[in-house]
PDB file of C-alpha atoms in Angstrom:
ATOM      1  CA  MET A   1      -9.071  16.888  14.449  1.00  0.00           C
ATOM      2  CA  THR A   2     -11.390  13.969  15.187  1.00  0.00           C
ATOM      3  CA  GLN A   3      -8.833  11.318  14.256  1.00  0.00           C
ATOM      4  CA  LEU A   4      -6.204  12.792  16.582  1.00  0.00           C
ATOM      5  CA  GLN A   5      -8.721  12.744  19.414  1.00  0.00           C
ATOM      6  CA  MET A   6      -9.462   9.088  18.648  1.00  0.00           C
ATOM      7  CA  ILE A   7      -5.760   8.238  18.570  1.00  0.00           C
ATOM      8  CA  ASN A   8      -5.322   9.874  21.967  1.00  0.00           C
ATOM      9  CA  LYS A   9      -8.361   7.974  23.249  1.00  0.00           C
ATOM     10  CA  THR A  10      -6.862   4.708  21.984  1.00  0.00           C
ATOM     11  CA  LYS A  11      -3.631   5.508  23.788  1.00  0.00           C
ATOM     12  CA  SER A  12      -5.478   6.355  26.999  1.00  0.00           C
ATOM     13  CA  ILE A  13      -7.589   3.178  26.943  1.00  0.00           C
ATOM     14  CA  ALA A  14      -4.532   1.024  26.252  1.00  0.00           C
ATOM     15  CA  GLN A  15      -2.551   2.706  29.009  1.00  0.00           C
ATOM     16  CA  GLN A  16      -5.250   1.926  31.551  1.00  0.00           C
ATOM     17  CA  ASP A  17      -5.880  -1.630  30.344  1.00  0.00           C
ATOM     18  CA  GLU A  18      -3.545  -4.014  32.158  1.00  0.00           C
ATOM     19  CA  ASN A  19      -4.082  -6.608  29.431  1.00  0.00           C
ATOM     20  CA  ILE A  20      -2.505  -4.396  26.750  1.00  0.00           C
ATOM     21  CA  SER A  21       1.269  -4.633  26.457  1.00  0.00           C
ATOM     22  CA  ALA A  22       1.956  -2.363  23.475  1.00  0.00           C
ATOM     23  CA  VAL A  23       0.324  -0.324  20.726  1.00  0.00           C
ATOM     24  CA  PHE A  24       2.088   0.168  17.400  1.00  0.00           C
ATOM     25  CA  MET A  25       0.537   2.793  15.137  1.00  0.00           C
ATOM     26  CA  TYR A  26       1.105   2.951  11.386  1.00  0.00           C
ATOM     27  CA  GLY A  27      -0.314   4.923   8.466  1.00  0.00           C
ATOM     28  CA  SER A  28      -0.672   8.586   7.584  1.00  0.00           C
ATOM     29  CA  PHE A  29      -0.581   9.981  11.097  1.00  0.00           C
ATOM     30  CA  THR A  30       2.886   8.547  11.716  1.00  0.00           C
ATOM     31  CA  LYS A  31       4.133  10.369   8.597  1.00  0.00           C
ATOM     32  CA  ASN A  32       2.584  13.755   9.397  1.00  0.00           C
ATOM     33  CA  GLU A  33       0.296  13.266   6.386  1.00  0.00           C
ATOM     34  CA  GLY A  34      -2.959  12.553   8.207  1.00  0.00           C
ATOM     35  CA  ASP A  35      -6.019  14.700   7.590  1.00  0.00           C
ATOM     36  CA  LYS A  36      -9.736  14.588   8.315  1.00  0.00           C
ATOM     37  CA  TYR A  37     -10.206  11.861   5.676  1.00  0.00           C
ATOM     38  CA  SER A  38      -7.486   9.536   6.979  1.00  0.00           C
ATOM     39  CA  ASP A  39      -7.891   6.175   8.695  1.00  0.00           C
ATOM     40  CA  ILE A  40      -6.512   5.306  12.117  1.00  0.00           C
ATOM     41  CA  GLU A  41      -4.426   2.127  12.106  1.00  0.00           C
ATOM     42  CA  PHE A  42      -2.905   0.047  14.899  1.00  0.00           C
ATOM     43  CA  TYR A  43      -1.259  -3.185  15.906  1.00  0.00           C
ATOM     44  CA  ILE A  44      -2.350  -3.854  19.491  1.00  0.00           C
ATOM     45  CA  PHE A  45      -0.477  -6.483  21.483  1.00  0.00           C
ATOM     46  CA  VAL A  46      -2.527  -8.271  24.112  1.00  0.00           C
ATOM     47  CA  LYS A  47      -1.156 -10.282  27.036  1.00  0.00           C
ATOM     48  CA  ASN A  48      -4.127 -12.648  27.201  1.00  0.00           C
ATOM     49  CA  LYS A  49      -6.601 -13.050  24.329  1.00  0.00           C
ATOM     50  CA  GLU A  50      -8.811 -15.547  26.144  1.00  0.00           C
ATOM     51  CA  ASN A  51     -12.283 -14.029  26.521  1.00  0.00           C
ATOM     52  CA  PHE A  52     -10.967 -10.832  24.902  1.00  0.00           C
ATOM     53  CA  SER A  53     -13.434  -9.047  22.612  1.00  0.00           C
ATOM     54  CA  ALA A  54     -11.661  -6.864  20.071  1.00  0.00           C
ATOM     55  CA  GLU A  55     -14.921  -5.261  18.968  1.00  0.00           C
ATOM     56  CA  LYS A  56     -15.878  -4.269  22.512  1.00  0.00           C
ATOM     57  CA  TRP A  57     -12.398  -2.878  23.064  1.00  0.00           C
ATOM     58  CA  VAL A  58     -12.546  -0.784  19.891  1.00  0.00           C
ATOM     59  CA  ASN A  59     -16.054   0.416  20.756  1.00  0.00           C
ATOM     60  CA  GLN A  60     -14.521   2.257  23.710  1.00  0.00           C
ATOM     61  CA  ILE A  61     -12.657   4.541  21.318  1.00  0.00           C
ATOM     62  CA  HIS A  62     -15.893   5.699  19.680  1.00  0.00           C
ATOM     63  CA  PRO A  63     -19.199   3.911  19.044  1.00  0.00           C
ATOM     64  CA  VAL A  64     -18.795   1.422  16.204  1.00  0.00           C
ATOM     65  CA  ALA A  65     -21.349   1.253  13.377  1.00  0.00           C
ATOM     66  CA  LEU A  66     -19.741  -1.729  11.645  1.00  0.00           C
ATOM     67  CA  TYR A  67     -17.009  -4.146  12.665  1.00  0.00           C
ATOM     68  CA  PHE A  68     -15.746  -7.018  10.504  1.00  0.00           C
ATOM     69  CA  ILE A  69     -12.674  -8.873   9.260  1.00  0.00           C
ATOM     70  CA  ASN A  70     -11.706  -7.979   5.695  1.00  0.00           C
ATOM     71  CA  GLU A  71     -10.181 -10.213   3.016  1.00  0.00           C
ATOM     72  CA  TYR A  72      -6.670  -9.533   4.352  1.00  0.00           C
ATOM     73  CA  GLY A  73      -7.497 -10.638   7.885  1.00  0.00           C
ATOM     74  CA  THR A  74      -7.545  -7.087   9.221  1.00  0.00           C
ATOM     75  CA  GLU A  75     -10.211  -6.113  11.727  1.00  0.00           C
ATOM     76  CA  VAL A  76     -11.961  -3.067  10.281  1.00  0.00           C
ATOM     77  CA  ALA A  77     -14.099  -0.605  12.190  1.00  0.00           C
ATOM     78  CA  ILE A  78     -16.385   1.955  10.627  1.00  0.00           C
ATOM     79  CA  PHE A  79     -17.203   4.275  13.481  1.00  0.00           C
ATOM     80  CA  GLU A  80     -20.467   6.184  13.779  1.00  0.00           C
ATOM     81  CA  ASN A  81     -18.579   9.380  12.894  1.00  0.00           C
ATOM     82  CA  LEU A  82     -17.543   7.630   9.609  1.00  0.00           C
ATOM     83  CA  VAL A  83     -13.878   7.445  10.507  1.00  0.00           C
ATOM     84  CA  ARG A  84     -12.324   4.146   9.403  1.00  0.00           C
ATOM     85  CA  GLY A  85     -10.070   2.168  11.683  1.00  0.00           C
ATOM     86  CA  GLU A  86      -7.886  -0.848  10.968  1.00  0.00           C
ATOM     87  CA  PHE A  87      -6.832  -3.040  13.882  1.00  0.00           C
ATOM     88  CA  HIS A  88      -4.589  -6.051  14.342  1.00  0.00           C
ATOM     89  CA  PHE A  89      -4.916  -7.642  17.773  1.00  0.00           C
ATOM     90  CA  LEU A  90      -2.038 -10.039  18.404  1.00  0.00           C
ATOM     91  CA  LYS A  91      -0.582 -11.770  21.426  1.00  0.00           C
ATOM     92  CA  THR A  92       2.378 -10.026  23.030  1.00  0.00           C
ATOM     93  CA  GLU A  93       4.691 -12.888  22.041  1.00  0.00           C
ATOM     94  CA  GLU A  94       3.851 -12.183  18.381  1.00  0.00           C
ATOM     95  CA  ILE A  95       5.385  -8.712  18.541  1.00  0.00           C
ATOM     96  CA  GLU A  96       8.406  -9.830  16.521  1.00  0.00           C
ATOM     97  CA  ILE A  97       6.182  -9.949  13.440  1.00  0.00           C
ATOM     98  CA  ILE A  98       7.323  -6.349  13.013  1.00  0.00           C
ATOM     99  CA  LYS A  99      10.852  -7.562  12.260  1.00  0.00           C
ATOM    100  CA  SER A 100       9.530  -9.523   9.270  1.00  0.00           C
ATOM    101  CA  TRP A 101       8.798  -6.199   7.551  1.00  0.00           C
ATOM    102  CA  ASP A 102      12.445  -5.113   7.740  1.00  0.00           C
ATOM    103  CA  GLY A 103      13.659  -4.175   4.264  1.00  0.00           C
ATOM    104  CA  ILE A 104      10.159  -4.462   2.808  1.00  0.00           C
ATOM    105  CA  VAL A 105       8.136  -1.532   4.141  1.00  0.00           C
ATOM    106  CA  THR A 106       9.101   2.033   4.959  1.00  0.00           C
ATOM    107  CA  PHE A 107       8.995   2.762   8.667  1.00  0.00           C
ATOM    108  CA  SER A 108       8.059   6.213   9.921  1.00  0.00           C
ATOM    109  CA  ASP A 109       9.582   7.886  12.973  1.00  0.00           C
ATOM    110  CA  PHE A 110       9.610   5.177  15.640  1.00  0.00           C
ATOM    111  CA  ASP A 111       8.629   7.743  18.274  1.00  0.00           C
ATOM    112  CA  GLN A 112       5.340   8.275  16.449  1.00  0.00           C
ATOM    113  CA  MET A 113       4.737   4.603  15.731  1.00  0.00           C
ATOM    114  CA  ASN A 114       5.488   3.456  19.280  1.00  0.00           C
ATOM    115  CA  LEU A 115       2.308   4.648  20.966  1.00  0.00           C
ATOM    116  CA  ILE A 116       2.406   2.444  24.080  1.00  0.00           C
ATOM    117  CA  ASP A 117       5.149   0.103  25.303  1.00  0.00           C
ATOM    118  CA  LYS A 118       4.619  -1.023  28.873  1.00  0.00           C
ATOM    119  CA  ASP A 119       7.057  -3.929  28.922  1.00  0.00           C
ATOM    120  CA  GLY A 120       9.768  -2.653  26.579  1.00  0.00           C
ATOM    121  CA  TYR A 121       9.181  -5.385  23.995  1.00  0.00           C
ATOM    122  CA  LEU A 122       8.090  -3.009  21.238  1.00  0.00           C
ATOM    123  CA  THR A 123      11.079  -0.708  21.707  1.00  0.00           C
ATOM    124  CA  LYS A 124      13.427  -3.703  21.731  1.00  0.00           C
ATOM    125  CA  THR A 125      11.876  -4.999  18.507  1.00  0.00           C
ATOM    126  CA  LEU A 126      12.031  -1.634  16.743  1.00  0.00           C
ATOM    127  CA  ASN A 127      15.673  -1.217  17.757  1.00  0.00           C
ATOM    128  CA  GLN A 128      16.440  -4.388  15.785  1.00  0.00           C
ATOM    129  CA  ILE A 129      15.069  -2.948  12.533  1.00  0.00           C
ATOM    130  CA  LYS A 130      18.050  -2.478  10.216  1.00  0.00           C
ATOM    131  CA  THR A 131      16.382  -0.715   7.279  1.00  0.00           C
ATOM    132  CA  LYS A 132      13.860   2.023   8.042  1.00  0.00           C
ATOM    133  CA  SER A 133      13.571   3.039   4.402  1.00  0.00           C
ATOM    134  CA  PRO A 134      14.390   0.324   1.832  1.00  0.00           C
ATOM    135  CA  GLU A 135      16.268   1.277  -1.316  1.00  0.00           C
ATOM    136  CA  ARG A 136      13.691   1.017  -4.086  1.00  0.00           C
ATOM    137  CA  ILE A 137      15.766   1.975  -7.097  1.00  0.00           C
ATOM    138  CA  THR A 138      17.963  -1.079  -7.457  1.00  0.00           C
ATOM    139  CA  ASN A 139      18.715  -3.103 -10.564  1.00  0.00           C
ATOM    140  CA  GLU A 140      17.087  -6.122  -8.945  1.00  0.00           C
ATOM    141  CA  ASN A 141      13.873  -4.258  -8.117  1.00  0.00           C
ATOM    142  CA  ILE A 142      13.597  -2.568 -11.507  1.00  0.00           C
ATOM    143  CA  LEU A 143      14.104  -5.938 -13.193  1.00  0.00           C
ATOM    144  CA  TRP A 144      11.339  -7.489 -11.078  1.00  0.00           C
ATOM    145  CA  LEU A 145       8.970  -4.597 -11.812  1.00  0.00           C
ATOM    146  CA  SER A 146       9.671  -4.910 -15.536  1.00  0.00           C
ATOM    147  CA  GLN A 147       9.042  -8.648 -15.486  1.00  0.00           C
ATOM    148  CA  SER A 148       5.828  -8.127 -13.532  1.00  0.00           C
ATOM    149  CA  LEU A 149       4.723  -5.446 -15.983  1.00  0.00           C
ATOM    150  CA  LEU A 150       5.206  -7.762 -18.961  1.00  0.00           C
ATOM    151  CA  ASN A 151       3.147 -10.407 -17.195  1.00  0.00           C
ATOM    152  CA  VAL A 152       0.108  -8.151 -16.710  1.00  0.00           C
ATOM    153  CA  VAL A 153       0.526  -6.515 -20.133  1.00  0.00           C
ATOM    154  CA  LEU A 154       0.241  -9.925 -21.795  1.00  0.00           C
ATOM    155  CA  THR A 155      -2.768 -10.819 -19.650  1.00  0.00           C
ATOM    156  CA  THR A 156      -4.494  -7.571 -20.588  1.00  0.00           C
ATOM    157  CA  SER A 157      -3.695  -8.073 -24.260  1.00  0.00           C
ATOM    158  CA  ASN A 158      -5.270 -11.528 -24.217  1.00  0.00           C
ATOM    159  CA  LEU A 159      -8.389 -10.268 -22.459  1.00  0.00           C
ATOM    160  CA  ILE A 160      -8.858  -7.510 -25.029  1.00  0.00           C
ATOM    161  CA  LYS A 161      -8.434  -9.992 -27.875  1.00  0.00           C
ATOM    162  CA  ARG A 162     -11.042 -12.183 -26.198  1.00  0.00           C
ATOM    163  CA  GLU A 163     -13.273  -9.088 -25.937  1.00  0.00           C
ATOM    164  CA  GLU A 164     -13.658  -9.464 -22.174  1.00  0.00           C
ATOM    165  CA  PHE A 165     -13.525  -5.724 -21.719  1.00  0.00           C
ATOM    166  CA  ALA A 166     -14.672  -5.519 -18.102  1.00  0.00           C
ATOM    167  CA  HIS A 167     -11.993  -8.037 -17.158  1.00  0.00           C
ATOM    168  CA  ALA A 168      -9.459  -6.198 -19.317  1.00  0.00           C
ATOM    169  CA  HIS A 169     -10.362  -2.946 -17.575  1.00  0.00           C
ATOM    170  CA  HIS A 170      -9.559  -4.534 -14.224  1.00  0.00           C
ATOM    171  CA  SER A 171      -6.334  -6.030 -15.574  1.00  0.00           C
ATOM    172  CA  LEU A 172      -5.346  -2.629 -16.937  1.00  0.00           C
ATOM    173  CA  SER A 173      -5.276  -1.327 -13.358  1.00  0.00           C
ATOM    174  CA  ASN A 174      -2.426  -3.759 -12.672  1.00  0.00           C
ATOM    175  CA  VAL A 175      -0.587  -2.465 -15.728  1.00  0.00           C
ATOM    176  CA  GLN A 176      -1.023   1.055 -14.364  1.00  0.00           C
ATOM    177  CA  LYS A 177       0.367   0.021 -10.973  1.00  0.00           C
ATOM    178  CA  TYR A 178       3.615  -1.360 -12.362  1.00  0.00           C
ATOM    179  CA  LEU A 179       4.033   1.529 -14.771  1.00  0.00           C
ATOM    180  CA  LEU A 180       3.624   3.946 -11.863  1.00  0.00           C
ATOM    181  CA  TRP A 181       6.320   2.155  -9.905  1.00  0.00           C
ATOM    182  CA  LEU A 182       8.632   2.375 -12.906  1.00  0.00           C
ATOM    183  CA  ILE A 183       7.804   6.065 -13.326  1.00  0.00           C
ATOM    184  CA  ARG A 184       8.612   6.668  -9.661  1.00  0.00           C
ATOM    185  CA  ALA A 185      11.883   4.786 -10.097  1.00  0.00           C
ATOM    186  CA  ARG A 186      12.687   6.753 -13.249  1.00  0.00           C
ATOM    187  CA  ILE A 187      12.239  10.153 -11.548  1.00  0.00           C
ATOM    188  CA  ASN A 188      13.391   9.077  -8.076  1.00  0.00           C
ATOM    189  CA  LYS A 189      10.078   9.749  -6.327  1.00  0.00           C
ATOM    190  CA  THR A 190       9.783   6.800  -3.963  1.00  0.00           C
ATOM    191  CA  GLN A 191       8.222   8.341  -0.843  1.00  0.00           C
ATOM    192  CA  HIS A 192       4.815   6.678  -1.366  1.00  0.00           C
ATOM    193  CA  TRP A 193       6.138   3.431  -2.772  1.00  0.00           C
ATOM    194  CA  GLU A 194       3.732   1.067  -1.049  1.00  0.00           C
ATOM    195  CA  SER A 195       0.750   2.915  -2.577  1.00  0.00           C
ATOM    196  CA  PRO A 196       2.046   4.306  -5.887  1.00  0.00           C
ATOM    197  CA  THR A 197      -1.076   6.384  -6.629  1.00  0.00           C
ATOM    198  CA  LYS A 198      -0.971   8.135  -3.229  1.00  0.00           C
ATOM    199  CA  SER A 199      -0.325  11.889  -3.549  1.00  0.00           C
ATOM    200  CA  LEU A 200       0.514  11.285  -7.207  1.00  0.00           C
ATOM    201  CA  GLU A 201      -0.662  14.776  -8.162  1.00  0.00           C
ATOM    202  CA  LYS A 202       2.029  16.222  -5.886  1.00  0.00           C
ATOM    203  CA  ASP A 203       4.747  13.612  -6.300  1.00  0.00           C
ATOM    204  CA  ILE A 204       5.288  13.602 -10.068  1.00  0.00           C
ATOM    205  CA  ASP A 205       5.489  16.440 -12.569  1.00  0.00           C
ATOM    206  CA  MET A 206       2.761  17.240 -15.080  1.00  0.00           C
ATOM    207  CA  THR A 207       4.543  15.545 -17.992  1.00  0.00           C
ATOM    208  CA  TRP A 208       4.542  12.170 -16.265  1.00  0.00           C
ATOM    209  CA  TYR A 209       1.103  12.728 -14.785  1.00  0.00           C
ATOM    210  CA  SER A 210      -0.257  13.400 -18.269  1.00  0.00           C
ATOM    211  CA  ALA A 211       1.396  10.202 -19.488  1.00  0.00           C
ATOM    212  CA  TYR A 212      -0.297   8.318 -16.651  1.00  0.00           C
ATOM    213  CA  LYS A 213      -3.689   9.772 -17.602  1.00  0.00           C
ATOM    214  CA  THR A 214      -3.356   8.325 -21.104  1.00  0.00           C
ATOM    215  CA  ILE A 215      -3.213   4.762 -19.729  1.00  0.00           C
ATOM    216  CA  THR A 216      -6.458   5.099 -17.752  1.00  0.00           C
ATOM    217  CA  SER A 217      -9.887   4.371 -19.167  1.00  0.00           C
ATOM    218  CA  ASP A 218     -13.583   3.988 -18.573  1.00  0.00           C
ATOM    219  CA  LEU A 219     -15.384   0.796 -19.637  1.00  0.00           C
ATOM    220  CA  ASN A 220     -15.864   1.847 -23.250  1.00  0.00           C
ATOM    221  CA  PRO A 221     -14.051  -0.832 -25.306  1.00  0.00           C
ATOM    222  CA  LYS A 222     -12.488   1.739 -27.646  1.00  0.00           C
ATOM    223  CA  ASN A 223     -11.094   3.659 -24.691  1.00  0.00           C
ATOM    224  CA  ILE A 224      -9.763   0.493 -23.054  1.00  0.00           C
ATOM    225  CA  ILE A 225      -7.976  -0.378 -26.284  1.00  0.00           C
ATOM    226  CA  LEU A 226      -6.528   3.131 -26.570  1.00  0.00           C
ATOM    227  CA  ALA A 227      -5.365   3.113 -22.942  1.00  0.00           C
ATOM    228  CA  PHE A 228      -3.728  -0.271 -23.440  1.00  0.00           C
ATOM    229  CA  GLU A 229      -1.954   0.875 -26.600  1.00  0.00           C
ATOM    230  CA  ASN A 230      -0.740   3.938 -24.711  1.00  0.00           C
ATOM    231  CA  SER A 231       0.520   1.642 -21.956  1.00  0.00           C
ATOM    232  CA  LEU A 232       2.576  -0.237 -24.546  1.00  0.00           C
ATOM    233  CA  ASN A 233       4.089   3.063 -25.690  1.00  0.00           C
ATOM    234  CA  LEU A 234       4.830   4.141 -22.126  1.00  0.00           C
ATOM    235  CA  SER A 235       6.345   0.740 -21.337  1.00  0.00           C
ATOM    236  CA  GLU A 236       8.700   1.092 -24.302  1.00  0.00           C
ATOM    237  CA  LYS A 237       9.697   4.589 -23.196  1.00  0.00           C
ATOM    238  CA  LEU A 238      10.414   3.496 -19.629  1.00  0.00           C
ATOM    239  CA  PHE A 239      12.266   0.356 -20.711  1.00  0.00           C
ATOM    240  CA  ASP A 240      14.470   2.547 -22.891  1.00  0.00           C
ATOM    241  CA  GLU A 241      15.133   5.215 -20.259  1.00  0.00           C
ATOM    242  CA  LEU A 242      15.733   2.673 -17.487  1.00  0.00           C
ATOM    243  CA  ASN A 243      18.024   0.575 -19.707  1.00  0.00           C
ATOM    244  CA  ILE A 244      15.976  -2.576 -19.284  1.00  0.00           C
ATOM    245  CA  GLU A 245      17.742  -5.671 -20.602  1.00  0.00           C
ATOM    246  CA  THR A 246      17.300  -6.589 -24.261  1.00  0.00           C
ATOM    247  CA  LYS A 247      15.431  -9.830 -23.580  1.00  0.00           C
ATOM    248  CA  LEU A 248      12.568  -8.005 -21.861  1.00  0.00           C
ATOM    249  CA  ASN A 249      12.406  -5.424 -24.643  1.00  0.00           C
ATOM    250  CA  GLU A 250      12.093  -8.267 -27.125  1.00  0.00           C
ATOM    251  CA  ILE A 251       9.215  -9.798 -25.174  1.00  0.00           C
ATOM    252  CA  LEU A 252       7.459  -6.426 -25.089  1.00  0.00           C
ATOM    253  CA  HIS A 253       7.953  -6.125 -28.852  1.00  0.00           C
ATOM    254  CA  GLU A 254       6.458  -9.603 -29.387  1.00  0.00           C
ATOM    255  CA  ILE A 255       3.423  -8.755 -27.276  1.00  0.00           C
ATOM    256  CA  ARG A 256       2.879  -5.606 -29.327  1.00  0.00           C
ATOM    257  CA  LYS A 257       3.377  -7.453 -32.625  1.00  0.00           C
ATOM    258  CA  ASN A 258       0.861 -10.155 -31.702  1.00  0.00           C
ATOM    259  CA  TYR A 259      -1.635  -7.748 -30.189  1.00  0.00           C
ATOM    260  CA  ARG A 260      -4.895  -7.733 -32.181  1.00  0.00           C
TER     261      ARG A 260
END
């Protein structure tokens, strides 16, 4: 597979480059889920960034067609073979940034994530991670998701009433996101938590998938309205089955009552 060859090339280049201290890989290939459509993704820790060109370094992996910094501050490469790469070049002393993700993100097998570690700093940092896979189905998390859902439901309701349907369509995608998280919590399917739509066709059964389909829409105003009304119904169902506190149910009821 092309991506595996590029990962091996990255490892080889880093191993030979005295300025590279460690390479931390993340994404699909650390979870044994990578395929020919997957990105390659790395944190690369550099001893000295003075006069260091990230783009030139990445171009050694495979010729780069486009290289830029996206809205999240990630350096993105689109290679000439149309493989995407995401890169974070940090100083070696910034390696402890990884510890800030503890309890927030799901870590894969450290052996697959730890691609290069010349000085032992990456291994030392990973050994300090206390929670490789955070518990997602907690009362605190479900409460936060429910509160967040109500927030975007109200926003979407107001946009529909204002007849800003393109904006409402975009807002509806946020409603879908929180409903998907609550669905995953309800059926205990948390393996793709960070990206709740990932592998959705495989992760949830057809009953829930069909329910999700009803809250999606094109830009036709009637369909947006129908999808939103279905999202209200699904919210009520999930609030009931997850035993969401009465106060939040009352807010949901008020939003429905005042809708249109």
